[in-house]
Short mmCIF file of C-alpha atoms and ligand atoms in Angstrom, two decimals:
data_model
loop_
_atom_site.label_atom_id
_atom_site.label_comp_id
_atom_site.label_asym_id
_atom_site.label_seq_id
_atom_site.Cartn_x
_atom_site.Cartn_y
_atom_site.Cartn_z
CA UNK A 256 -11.38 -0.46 2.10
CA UNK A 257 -13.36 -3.78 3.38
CA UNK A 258 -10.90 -6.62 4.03
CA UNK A 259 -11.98 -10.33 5.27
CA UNK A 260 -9.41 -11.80 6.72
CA UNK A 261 -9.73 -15.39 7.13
CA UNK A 262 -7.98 -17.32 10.30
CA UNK A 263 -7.85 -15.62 13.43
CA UNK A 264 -4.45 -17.03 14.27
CA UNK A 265 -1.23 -15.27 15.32
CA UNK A 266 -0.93 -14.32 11.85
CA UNK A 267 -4.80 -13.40 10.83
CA UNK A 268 -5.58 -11.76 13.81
CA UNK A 269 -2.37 -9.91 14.55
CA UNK A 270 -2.63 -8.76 10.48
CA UNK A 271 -6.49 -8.05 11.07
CA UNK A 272 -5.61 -5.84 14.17
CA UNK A 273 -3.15 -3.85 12.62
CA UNK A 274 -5.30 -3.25 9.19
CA UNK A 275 -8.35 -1.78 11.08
CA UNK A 276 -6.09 -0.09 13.23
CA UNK A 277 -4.60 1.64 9.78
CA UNK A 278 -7.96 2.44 9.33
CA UNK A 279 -9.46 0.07 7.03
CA UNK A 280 -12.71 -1.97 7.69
CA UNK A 281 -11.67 -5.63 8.80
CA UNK A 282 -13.99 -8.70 9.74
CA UNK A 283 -11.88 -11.64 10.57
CA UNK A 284 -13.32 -15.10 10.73
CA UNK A 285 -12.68 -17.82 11.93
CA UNK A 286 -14.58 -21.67 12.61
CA UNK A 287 -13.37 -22.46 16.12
CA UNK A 288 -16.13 -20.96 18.15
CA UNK A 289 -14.26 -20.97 21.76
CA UNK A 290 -11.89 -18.39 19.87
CA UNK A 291 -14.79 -16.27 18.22
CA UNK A 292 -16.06 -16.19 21.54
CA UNK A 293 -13.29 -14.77 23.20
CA UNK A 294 -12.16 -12.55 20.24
CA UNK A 295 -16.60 -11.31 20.71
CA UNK A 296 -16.03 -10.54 23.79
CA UNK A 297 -12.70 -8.82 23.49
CA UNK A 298 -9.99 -10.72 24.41
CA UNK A 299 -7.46 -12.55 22.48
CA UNK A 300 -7.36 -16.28 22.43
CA UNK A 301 -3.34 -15.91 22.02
CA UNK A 302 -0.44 -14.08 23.79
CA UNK A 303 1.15 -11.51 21.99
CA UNK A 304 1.95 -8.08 23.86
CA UNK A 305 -0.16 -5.28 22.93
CA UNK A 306 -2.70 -7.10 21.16
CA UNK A 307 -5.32 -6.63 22.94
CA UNK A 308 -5.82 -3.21 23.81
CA UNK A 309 -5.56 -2.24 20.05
CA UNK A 310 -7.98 -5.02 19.56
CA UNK A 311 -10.24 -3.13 21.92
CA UNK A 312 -9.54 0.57 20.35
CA UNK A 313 -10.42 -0.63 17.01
CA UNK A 314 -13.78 -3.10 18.06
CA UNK A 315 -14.48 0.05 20.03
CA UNK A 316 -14.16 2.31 17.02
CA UNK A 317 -16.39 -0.24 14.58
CA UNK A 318 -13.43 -1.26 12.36
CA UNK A 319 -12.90 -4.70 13.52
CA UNK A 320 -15.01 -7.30 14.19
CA UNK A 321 -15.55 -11.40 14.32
CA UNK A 322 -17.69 -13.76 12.56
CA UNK A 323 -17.94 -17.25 11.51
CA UNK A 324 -20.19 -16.21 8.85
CA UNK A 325 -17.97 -16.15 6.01
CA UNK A 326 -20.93 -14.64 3.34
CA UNK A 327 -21.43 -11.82 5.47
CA UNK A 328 -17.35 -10.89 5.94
CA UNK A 329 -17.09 -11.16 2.48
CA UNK A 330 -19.79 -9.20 1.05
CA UNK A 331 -18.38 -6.13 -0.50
CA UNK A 332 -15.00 -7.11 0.26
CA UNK A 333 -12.03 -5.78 -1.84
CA UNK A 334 -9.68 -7.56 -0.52
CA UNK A 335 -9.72 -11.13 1.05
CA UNK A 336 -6.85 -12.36 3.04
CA UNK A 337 -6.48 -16.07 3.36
CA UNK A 338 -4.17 -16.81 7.01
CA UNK A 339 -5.24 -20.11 7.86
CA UNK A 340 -2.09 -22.43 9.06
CA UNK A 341 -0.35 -24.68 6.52
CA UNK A 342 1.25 -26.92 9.34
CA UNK A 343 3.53 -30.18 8.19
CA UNK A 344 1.75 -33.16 6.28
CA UNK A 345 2.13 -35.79 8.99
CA UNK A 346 5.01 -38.49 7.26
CA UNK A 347 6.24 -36.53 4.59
CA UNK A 348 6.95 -33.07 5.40
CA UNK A 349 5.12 -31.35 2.78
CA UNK A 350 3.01 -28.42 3.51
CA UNK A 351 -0.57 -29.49 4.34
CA UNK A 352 -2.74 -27.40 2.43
CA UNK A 353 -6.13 -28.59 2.75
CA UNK A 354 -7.09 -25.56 5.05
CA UNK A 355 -5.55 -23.55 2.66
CA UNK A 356 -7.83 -24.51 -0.16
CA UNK A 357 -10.73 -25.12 1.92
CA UNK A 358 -10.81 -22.22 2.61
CA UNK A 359 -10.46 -20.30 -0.97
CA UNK A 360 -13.36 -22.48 -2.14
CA UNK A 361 -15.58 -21.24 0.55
CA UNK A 362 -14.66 -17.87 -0.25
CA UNK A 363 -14.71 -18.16 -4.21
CA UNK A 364 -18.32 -19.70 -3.15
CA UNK A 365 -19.01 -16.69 -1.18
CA UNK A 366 -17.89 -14.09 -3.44
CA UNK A 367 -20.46 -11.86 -5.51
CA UNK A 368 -18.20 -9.15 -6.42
CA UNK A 369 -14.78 -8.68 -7.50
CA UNK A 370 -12.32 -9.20 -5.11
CA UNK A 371 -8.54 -9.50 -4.38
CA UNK A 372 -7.36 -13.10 -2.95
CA UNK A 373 -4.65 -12.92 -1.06
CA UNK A 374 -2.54 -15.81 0.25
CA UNK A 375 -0.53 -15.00 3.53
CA UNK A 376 -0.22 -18.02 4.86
CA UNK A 377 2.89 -19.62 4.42
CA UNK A 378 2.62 -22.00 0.82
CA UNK A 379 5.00 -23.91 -1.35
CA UNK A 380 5.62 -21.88 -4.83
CA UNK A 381 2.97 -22.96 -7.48
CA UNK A 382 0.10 -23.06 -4.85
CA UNK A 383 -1.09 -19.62 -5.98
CA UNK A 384 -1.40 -21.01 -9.22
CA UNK A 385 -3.89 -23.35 -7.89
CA UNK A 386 -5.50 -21.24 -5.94
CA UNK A 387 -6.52 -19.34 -9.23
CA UNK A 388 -7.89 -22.97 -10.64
CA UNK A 389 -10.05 -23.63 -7.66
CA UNK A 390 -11.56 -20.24 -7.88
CA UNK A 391 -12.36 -20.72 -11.35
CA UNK A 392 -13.42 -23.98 -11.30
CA UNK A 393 -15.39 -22.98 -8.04
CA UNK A 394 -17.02 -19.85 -8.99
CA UNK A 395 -16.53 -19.51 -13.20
CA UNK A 396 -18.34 -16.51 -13.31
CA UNK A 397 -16.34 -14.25 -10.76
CA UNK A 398 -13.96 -11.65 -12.02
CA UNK A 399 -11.04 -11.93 -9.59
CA UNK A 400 -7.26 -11.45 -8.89
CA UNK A 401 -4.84 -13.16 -6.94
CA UNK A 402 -1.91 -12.03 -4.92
CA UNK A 403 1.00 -13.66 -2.69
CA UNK A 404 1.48 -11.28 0.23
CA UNK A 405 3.88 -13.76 2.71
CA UNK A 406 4.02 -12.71 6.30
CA UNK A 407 7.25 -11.97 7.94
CA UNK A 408 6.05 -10.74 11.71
CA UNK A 409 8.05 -12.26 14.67
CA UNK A 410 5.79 -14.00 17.61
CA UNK A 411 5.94 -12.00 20.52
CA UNK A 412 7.32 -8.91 18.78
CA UNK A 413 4.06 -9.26 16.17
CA UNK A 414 2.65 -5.65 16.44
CA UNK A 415 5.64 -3.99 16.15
CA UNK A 416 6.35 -6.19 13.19
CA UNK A 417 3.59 -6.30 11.43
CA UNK A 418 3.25 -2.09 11.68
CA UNK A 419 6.53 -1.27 11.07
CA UNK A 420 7.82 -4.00 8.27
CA UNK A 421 11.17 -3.97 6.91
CA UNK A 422 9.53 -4.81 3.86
CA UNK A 423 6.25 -6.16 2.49
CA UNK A 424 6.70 -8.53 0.11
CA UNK A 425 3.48 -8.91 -3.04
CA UNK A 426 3.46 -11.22 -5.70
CA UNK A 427 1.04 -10.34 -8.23
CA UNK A 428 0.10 -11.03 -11.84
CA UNK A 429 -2.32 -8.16 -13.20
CA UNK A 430 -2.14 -4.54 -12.95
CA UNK A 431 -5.64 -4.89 -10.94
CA UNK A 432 -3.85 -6.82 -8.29
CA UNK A 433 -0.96 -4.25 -7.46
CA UNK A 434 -2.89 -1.40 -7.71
CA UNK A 435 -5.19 -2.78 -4.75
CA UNK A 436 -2.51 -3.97 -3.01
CA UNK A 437 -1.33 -0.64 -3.38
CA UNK A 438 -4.23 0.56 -1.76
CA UNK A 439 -4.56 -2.02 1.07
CA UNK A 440 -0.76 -0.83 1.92
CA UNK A 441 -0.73 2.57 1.47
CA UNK A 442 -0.78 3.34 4.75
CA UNK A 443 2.67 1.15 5.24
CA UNK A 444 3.94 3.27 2.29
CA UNK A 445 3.33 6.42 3.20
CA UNK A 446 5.04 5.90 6.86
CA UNK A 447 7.79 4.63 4.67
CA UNK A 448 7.87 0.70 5.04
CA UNK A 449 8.70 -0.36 0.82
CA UNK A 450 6.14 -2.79 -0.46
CA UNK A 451 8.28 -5.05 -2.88
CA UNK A 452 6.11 -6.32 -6.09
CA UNK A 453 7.28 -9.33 -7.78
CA UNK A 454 5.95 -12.25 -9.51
CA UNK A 455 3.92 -14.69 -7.38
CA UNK A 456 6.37 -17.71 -7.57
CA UNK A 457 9.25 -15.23 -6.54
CA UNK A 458 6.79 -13.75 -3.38
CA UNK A 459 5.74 -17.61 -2.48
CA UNK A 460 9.63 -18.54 -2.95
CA UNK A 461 10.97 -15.54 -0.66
CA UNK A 462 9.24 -16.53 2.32
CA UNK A 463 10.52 -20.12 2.51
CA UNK A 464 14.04 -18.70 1.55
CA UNK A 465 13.82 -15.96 4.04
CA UNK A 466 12.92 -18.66 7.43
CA UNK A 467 15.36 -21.14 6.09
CA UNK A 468 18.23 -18.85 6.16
CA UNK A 469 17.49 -18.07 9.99
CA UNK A 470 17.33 -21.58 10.46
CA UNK A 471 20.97 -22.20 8.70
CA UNK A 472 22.30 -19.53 11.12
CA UNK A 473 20.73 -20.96 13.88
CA UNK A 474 21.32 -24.39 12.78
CA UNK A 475 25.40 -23.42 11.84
CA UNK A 476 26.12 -21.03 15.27
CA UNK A 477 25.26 -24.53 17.27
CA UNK A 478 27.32 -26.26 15.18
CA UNK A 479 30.06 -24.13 16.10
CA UNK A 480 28.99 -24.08 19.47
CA UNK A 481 29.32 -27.97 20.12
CA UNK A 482 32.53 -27.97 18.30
CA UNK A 483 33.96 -24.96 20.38
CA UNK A 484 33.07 -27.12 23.44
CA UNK A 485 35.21 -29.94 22.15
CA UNK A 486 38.26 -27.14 21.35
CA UNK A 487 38.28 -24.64 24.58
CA UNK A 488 36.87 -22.01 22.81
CA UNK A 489 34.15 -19.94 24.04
CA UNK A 490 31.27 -19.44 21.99
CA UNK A 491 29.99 -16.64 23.21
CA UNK A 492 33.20 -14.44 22.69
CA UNK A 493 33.19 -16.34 19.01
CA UNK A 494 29.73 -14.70 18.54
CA UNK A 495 30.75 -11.38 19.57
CA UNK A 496 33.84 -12.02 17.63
CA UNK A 497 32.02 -12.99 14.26
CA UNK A 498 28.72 -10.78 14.72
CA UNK A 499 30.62 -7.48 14.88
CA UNK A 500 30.96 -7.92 11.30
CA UNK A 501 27.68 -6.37 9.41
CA UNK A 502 28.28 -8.98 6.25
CA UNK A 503 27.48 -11.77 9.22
CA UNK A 504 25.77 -9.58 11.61
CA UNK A 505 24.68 -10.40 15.63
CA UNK A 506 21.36 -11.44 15.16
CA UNK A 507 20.42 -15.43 15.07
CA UNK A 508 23.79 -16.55 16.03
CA UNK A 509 22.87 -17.21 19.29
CA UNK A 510 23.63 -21.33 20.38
CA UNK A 511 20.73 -23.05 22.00
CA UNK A 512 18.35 -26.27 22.35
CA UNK A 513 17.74 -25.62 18.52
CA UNK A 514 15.40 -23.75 16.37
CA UNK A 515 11.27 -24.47 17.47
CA UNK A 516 7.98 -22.78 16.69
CA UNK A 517 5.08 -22.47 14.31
CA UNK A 518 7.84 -21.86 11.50
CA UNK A 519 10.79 -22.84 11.16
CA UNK A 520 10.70 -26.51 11.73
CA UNK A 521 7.70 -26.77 9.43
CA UNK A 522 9.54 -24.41 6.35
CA UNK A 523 12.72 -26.24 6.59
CA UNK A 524 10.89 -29.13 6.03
CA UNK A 525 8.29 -28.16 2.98
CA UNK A 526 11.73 -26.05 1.25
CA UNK A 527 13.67 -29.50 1.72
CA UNK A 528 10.67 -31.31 0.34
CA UNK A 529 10.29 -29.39 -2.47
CA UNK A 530 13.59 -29.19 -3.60
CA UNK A 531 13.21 -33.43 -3.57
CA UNK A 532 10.39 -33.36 -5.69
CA UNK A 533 12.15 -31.03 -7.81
CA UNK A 534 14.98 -32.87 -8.66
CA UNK A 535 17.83 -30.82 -6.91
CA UNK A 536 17.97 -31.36 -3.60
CA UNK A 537 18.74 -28.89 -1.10
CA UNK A 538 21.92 -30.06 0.73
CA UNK A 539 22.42 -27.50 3.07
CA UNK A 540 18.97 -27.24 4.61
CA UNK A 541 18.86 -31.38 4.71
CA UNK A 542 21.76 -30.76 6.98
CA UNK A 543 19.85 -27.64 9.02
CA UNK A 544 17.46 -30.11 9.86
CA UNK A 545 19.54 -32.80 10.80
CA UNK A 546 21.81 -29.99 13.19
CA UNK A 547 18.81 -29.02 14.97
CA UNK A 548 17.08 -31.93 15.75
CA UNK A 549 19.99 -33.32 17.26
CA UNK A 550 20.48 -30.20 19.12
CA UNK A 551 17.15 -30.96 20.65
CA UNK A 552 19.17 -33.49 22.42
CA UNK A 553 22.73 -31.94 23.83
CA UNK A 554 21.19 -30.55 26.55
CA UNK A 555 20.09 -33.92 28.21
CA UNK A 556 23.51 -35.68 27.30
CA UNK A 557 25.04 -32.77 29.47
CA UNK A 558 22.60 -33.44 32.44
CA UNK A 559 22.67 -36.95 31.97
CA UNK A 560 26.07 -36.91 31.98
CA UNK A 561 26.57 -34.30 35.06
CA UNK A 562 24.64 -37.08 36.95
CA UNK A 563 27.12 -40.21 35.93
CA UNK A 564 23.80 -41.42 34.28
CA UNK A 565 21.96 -41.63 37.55
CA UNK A 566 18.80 -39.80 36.23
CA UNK A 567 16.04 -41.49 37.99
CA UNK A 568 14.52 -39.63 41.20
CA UNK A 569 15.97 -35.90 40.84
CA UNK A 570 14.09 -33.47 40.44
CA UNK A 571 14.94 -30.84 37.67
CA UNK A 572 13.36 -27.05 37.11
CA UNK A 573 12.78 -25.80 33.91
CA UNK A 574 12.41 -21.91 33.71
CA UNK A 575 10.97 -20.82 30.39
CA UNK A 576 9.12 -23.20 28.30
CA UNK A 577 8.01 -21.66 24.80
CA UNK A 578 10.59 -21.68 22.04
CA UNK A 579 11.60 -17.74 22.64
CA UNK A 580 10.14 -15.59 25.36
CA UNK A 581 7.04 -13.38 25.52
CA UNK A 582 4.76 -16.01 23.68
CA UNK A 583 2.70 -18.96 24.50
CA UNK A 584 2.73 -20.53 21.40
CA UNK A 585 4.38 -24.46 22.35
CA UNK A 586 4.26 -25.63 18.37
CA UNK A 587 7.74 -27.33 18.21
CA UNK A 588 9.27 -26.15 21.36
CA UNK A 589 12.55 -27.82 22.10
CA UNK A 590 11.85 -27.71 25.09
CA UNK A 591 8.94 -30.34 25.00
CA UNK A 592 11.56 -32.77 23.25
CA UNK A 593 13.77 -32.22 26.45
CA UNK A 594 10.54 -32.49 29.02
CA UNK A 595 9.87 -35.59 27.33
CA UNK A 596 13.30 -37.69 27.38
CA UNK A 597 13.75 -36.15 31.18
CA UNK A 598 10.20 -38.21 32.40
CA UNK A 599 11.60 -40.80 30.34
CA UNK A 600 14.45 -41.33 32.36
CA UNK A 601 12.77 -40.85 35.90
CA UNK A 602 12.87 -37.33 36.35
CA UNK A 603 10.16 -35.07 37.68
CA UNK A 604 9.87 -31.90 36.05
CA UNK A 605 8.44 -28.83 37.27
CA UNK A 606 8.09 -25.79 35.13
CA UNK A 607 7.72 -22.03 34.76
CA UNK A 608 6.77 -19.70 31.95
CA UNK A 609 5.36 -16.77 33.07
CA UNK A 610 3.35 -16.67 29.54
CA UNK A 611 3.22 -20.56 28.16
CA UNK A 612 2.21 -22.68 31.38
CA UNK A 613 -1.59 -23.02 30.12
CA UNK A 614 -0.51 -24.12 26.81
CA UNK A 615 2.11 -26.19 28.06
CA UNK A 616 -0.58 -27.86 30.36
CA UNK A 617 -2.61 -28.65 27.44
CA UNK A 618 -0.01 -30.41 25.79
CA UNK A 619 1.59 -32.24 28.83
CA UNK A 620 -1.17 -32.60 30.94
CA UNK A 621 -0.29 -33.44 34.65
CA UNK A 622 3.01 -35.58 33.57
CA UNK A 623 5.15 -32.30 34.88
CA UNK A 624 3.79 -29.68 37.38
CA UNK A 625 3.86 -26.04 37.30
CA UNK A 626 5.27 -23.08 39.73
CA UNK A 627 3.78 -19.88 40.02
CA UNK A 628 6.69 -18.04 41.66
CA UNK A 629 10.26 -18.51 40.46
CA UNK A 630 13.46 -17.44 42.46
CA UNK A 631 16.90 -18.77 40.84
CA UNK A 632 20.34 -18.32 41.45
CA UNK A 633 22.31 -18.54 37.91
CA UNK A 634 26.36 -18.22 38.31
CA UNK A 635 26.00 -17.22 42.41
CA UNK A 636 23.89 -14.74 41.87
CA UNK A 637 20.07 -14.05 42.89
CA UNK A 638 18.56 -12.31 40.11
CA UNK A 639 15.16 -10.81 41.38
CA UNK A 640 13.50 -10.32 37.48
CA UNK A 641 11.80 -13.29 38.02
CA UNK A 642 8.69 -12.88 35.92
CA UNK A 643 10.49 -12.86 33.01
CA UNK A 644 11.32 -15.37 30.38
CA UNK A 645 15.38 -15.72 29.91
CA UNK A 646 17.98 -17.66 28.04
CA UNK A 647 17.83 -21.36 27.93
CA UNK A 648 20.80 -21.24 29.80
CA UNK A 649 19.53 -20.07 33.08
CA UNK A 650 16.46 -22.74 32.97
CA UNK A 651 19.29 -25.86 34.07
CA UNK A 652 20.33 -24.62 37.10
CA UNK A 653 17.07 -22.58 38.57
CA UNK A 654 15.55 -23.30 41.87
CA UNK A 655 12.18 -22.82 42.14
CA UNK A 656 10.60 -22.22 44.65
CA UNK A 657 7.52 -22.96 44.14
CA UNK A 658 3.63 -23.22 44.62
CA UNK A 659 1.34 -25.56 42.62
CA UNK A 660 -0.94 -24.05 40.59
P1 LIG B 44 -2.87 -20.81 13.44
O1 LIG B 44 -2.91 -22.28 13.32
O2 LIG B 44 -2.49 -20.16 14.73
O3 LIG B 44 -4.30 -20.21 13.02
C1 LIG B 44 -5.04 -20.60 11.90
C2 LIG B 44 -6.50 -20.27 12.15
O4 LIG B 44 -7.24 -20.50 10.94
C3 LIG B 44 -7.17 -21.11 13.24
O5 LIG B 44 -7.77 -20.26 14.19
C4 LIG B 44 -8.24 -21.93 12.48
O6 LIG B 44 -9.40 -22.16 13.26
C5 LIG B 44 -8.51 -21.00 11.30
N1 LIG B 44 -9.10 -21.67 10.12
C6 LIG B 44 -8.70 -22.79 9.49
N2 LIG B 44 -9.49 -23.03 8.42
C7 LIG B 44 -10.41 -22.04 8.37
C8 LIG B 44 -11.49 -21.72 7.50
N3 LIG B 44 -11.79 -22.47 6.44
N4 LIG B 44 -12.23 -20.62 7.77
C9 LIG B 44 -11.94 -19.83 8.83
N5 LIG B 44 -10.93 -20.08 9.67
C10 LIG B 44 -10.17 -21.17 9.46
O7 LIG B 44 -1.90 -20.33 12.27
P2 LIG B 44 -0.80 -19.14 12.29
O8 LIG B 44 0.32 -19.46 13.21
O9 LIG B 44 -1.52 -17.85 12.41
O10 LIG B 44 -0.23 -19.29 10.81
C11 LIG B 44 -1.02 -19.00 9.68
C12 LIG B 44 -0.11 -19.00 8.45
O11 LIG B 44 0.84 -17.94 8.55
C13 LIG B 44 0.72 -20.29 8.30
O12 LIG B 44 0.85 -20.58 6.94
C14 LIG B 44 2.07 -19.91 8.88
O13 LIG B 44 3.13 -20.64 8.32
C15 LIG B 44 2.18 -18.45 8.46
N6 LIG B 44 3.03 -17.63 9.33
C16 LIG B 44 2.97 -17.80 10.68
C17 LIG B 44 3.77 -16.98 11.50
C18 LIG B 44 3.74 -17.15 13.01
O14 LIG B 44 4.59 -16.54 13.66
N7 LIG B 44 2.81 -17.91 13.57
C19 LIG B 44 4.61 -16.01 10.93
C20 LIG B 44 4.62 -15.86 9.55
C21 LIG B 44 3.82 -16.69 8.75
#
């Protein structure tokens, strides 16, 4: 099959990867040019382990390739996928489609044949129904289908995710629709990873449903944490305690600085928008949001607190920056929120992330600086694994020693 995937983000170029790489014919494209030219010349423009040499192996084997030209990716395409980011309308929290629908009209523009849409990006339910308007009212004389295929891949555990789903969720409307989706995921099938068919609104509705209930966990395990502080409990032996049981299960009950990334914060946000607009608000999530972004703050109370307020002058290490290890994507990152209120008060900050310094630089400039070679003693003891991201935890009390880079 000939797929044109559209965005060559962590989610269209990790979903482009692993689709040539399952043996169908892929051309990705994208607008920024500094990332064509990288992605041309074989390297990816992101972090995400293994990416690139399966990039390579699939350029190499004329499966995959880049363009900006979005005619050319599209001619003959059966299938276009549409993973351009839907990041938070600055003020009101809504989903900010216009790349979203920029996009489809340059495609329905494009298209001479028919064709498969499909919608991977992340989008509010009802936007597939609009995406079928614009086509129309775009192209009227193309014979097309639409689709909802939301992705559920984890940053810096993306291959593995996107190649060996739990599940892969379609929402389609015509018979035309499955039965290429079918096609574009038979190789999923037949390794036996279920593709789930449902109706669109159900597909765009599961994704938001799916990252807001990892964000309730998150958001209700810190919760717990701060009042297990206040009680002399322990919340990590509450966590074992609680996670041993497989109705609540271990994973995303971990306390931290709060929930960051590409995702979550943005999700929360749009599924507690919607459900405003919509006349039933959603309580619950109103109050996710409101747990985690005071979260983003606990951690400086503590150190502010641990120096009777006397902030101004010390110097304090941070070891890990990115929201979870092994990627160097900064969107949201607590940490940033923590950076920021530390300068604020007088500290200086120096930093290491043995994947998310570059990034991090981009963002914050030369207002911290950066160490190339980390040695910290956590609890007494000296822990060589140094080039590693770790738990939030260790990041307070690291010493670096360090070299500016
Ligand atoms: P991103 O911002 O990293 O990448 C989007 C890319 O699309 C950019 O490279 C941009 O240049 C390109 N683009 C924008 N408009 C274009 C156009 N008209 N033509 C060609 N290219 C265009 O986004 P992302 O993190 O990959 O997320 C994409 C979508 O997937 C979002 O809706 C997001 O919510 C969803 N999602 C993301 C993740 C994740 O872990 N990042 C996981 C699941 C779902």
């Amino acid at each position: 099959m000939k797929i044109a995937m559209i965005g060559t983000g962590y989610v269209g170029l990790v979903s482009g990867v692993c689709l040539s790489d399952f043996g169908h014919e892929v051309v990705c494209v994208d607008k920024n040019q500094n990332k064509l030219a990288l992605l041309r010349a074989g390297k990816t423009p992101i972090f995400e382990p293994g990416l690139d040499s399966l990039m390579a192996r699939n350029m190499a084997a004329n499966r995959l390739s880049f363009t900006d030209n979005l005619k050319e990716a599209t001619d003959g395409a059966d299938a276009v996928f549409i993973a351009v980011g839907t990041p938070s309308r600055r003020g009101d929290g809504h989903a900010d489609l216009s790349y979203v629908f920029g996009a489809v009209k340059e495609v329905a523009e494009a298209l001479t044949k028919p064709a498969v849409i499909v919608t991977k990006s992340t989008v509010p339910v009802g936007t597939n129904r609009q995406v079928k308007q614009t086509i129309k009212k775009a192209n009227p004389k193309l014979d097309f289908d639409v689709a909802s295929n939301p992705e559920f891949l984890k940053e810096g555990a993306a291959i593995e995710d996107f190649m060996k789903p739990d599940r892969i969720v379609v929402g389609i409307d015509s018979d035309r629709a499955r039965e290429m989706m079918t096609r574009v995921y038979r190789p999923f099938t037949l390794n036996g990873h279920p593709v789930i068919f449902m109706d669109i609104p159900s597909a765009e509705m599961t994704k938001y449903a799916a990252n807001a209930m990892l964000a309730t966990k998150i958001s209700f395990m810190n919760d717990i944490a701060n009042l297990c502080e206040r009680m002399g409990a322990d919340v990590n032996q509450v966590r074992k305690g609680i996670g041993s049981d497989p109705r609540i299960g271990n994973k995303f009950i971990y306390p931290g600085i709060g929930y960051g990334g590409s995702c979550f914060p943005k999700d929360v946000k749009a599924l507690a928008r919607t459900g405003r607009e919509n006349g039933h608000t959603m309580r619950i999530l109103e109050a996710v949001e409101a747990v985690n972004d005071a979260q983003k703050s606990v951690l400086f109370n503590k150190i502010n607190a641990y120096f009777g307020g006397e902030l101004h002058g010390k110097t304090i290490a941070f070891w890990g920056l990115s929201f979870k290890p092994q990627t160097d994507d900064m969107r949201e990152a607590p940490a940033l929120v923590l950076i920021e209120k530390l300068i604020a008060a007088g500290v200086k900050v120096k930093a290491y992330d043995p994947v998310a310094m570059e990034e991090t630089k981009r963002i914050l400039g030369d207002k911290i600086s950066f160490a190339k070679y980390v040695r910290y003693e956590f609890d007494g003891r000296y822990n060589k694994e140094y080039n590693k991201s770790t738990s939030f935890a260790a990041r307070v009390n690291a010493q670096i020693q360090h070299e500016q880079i």
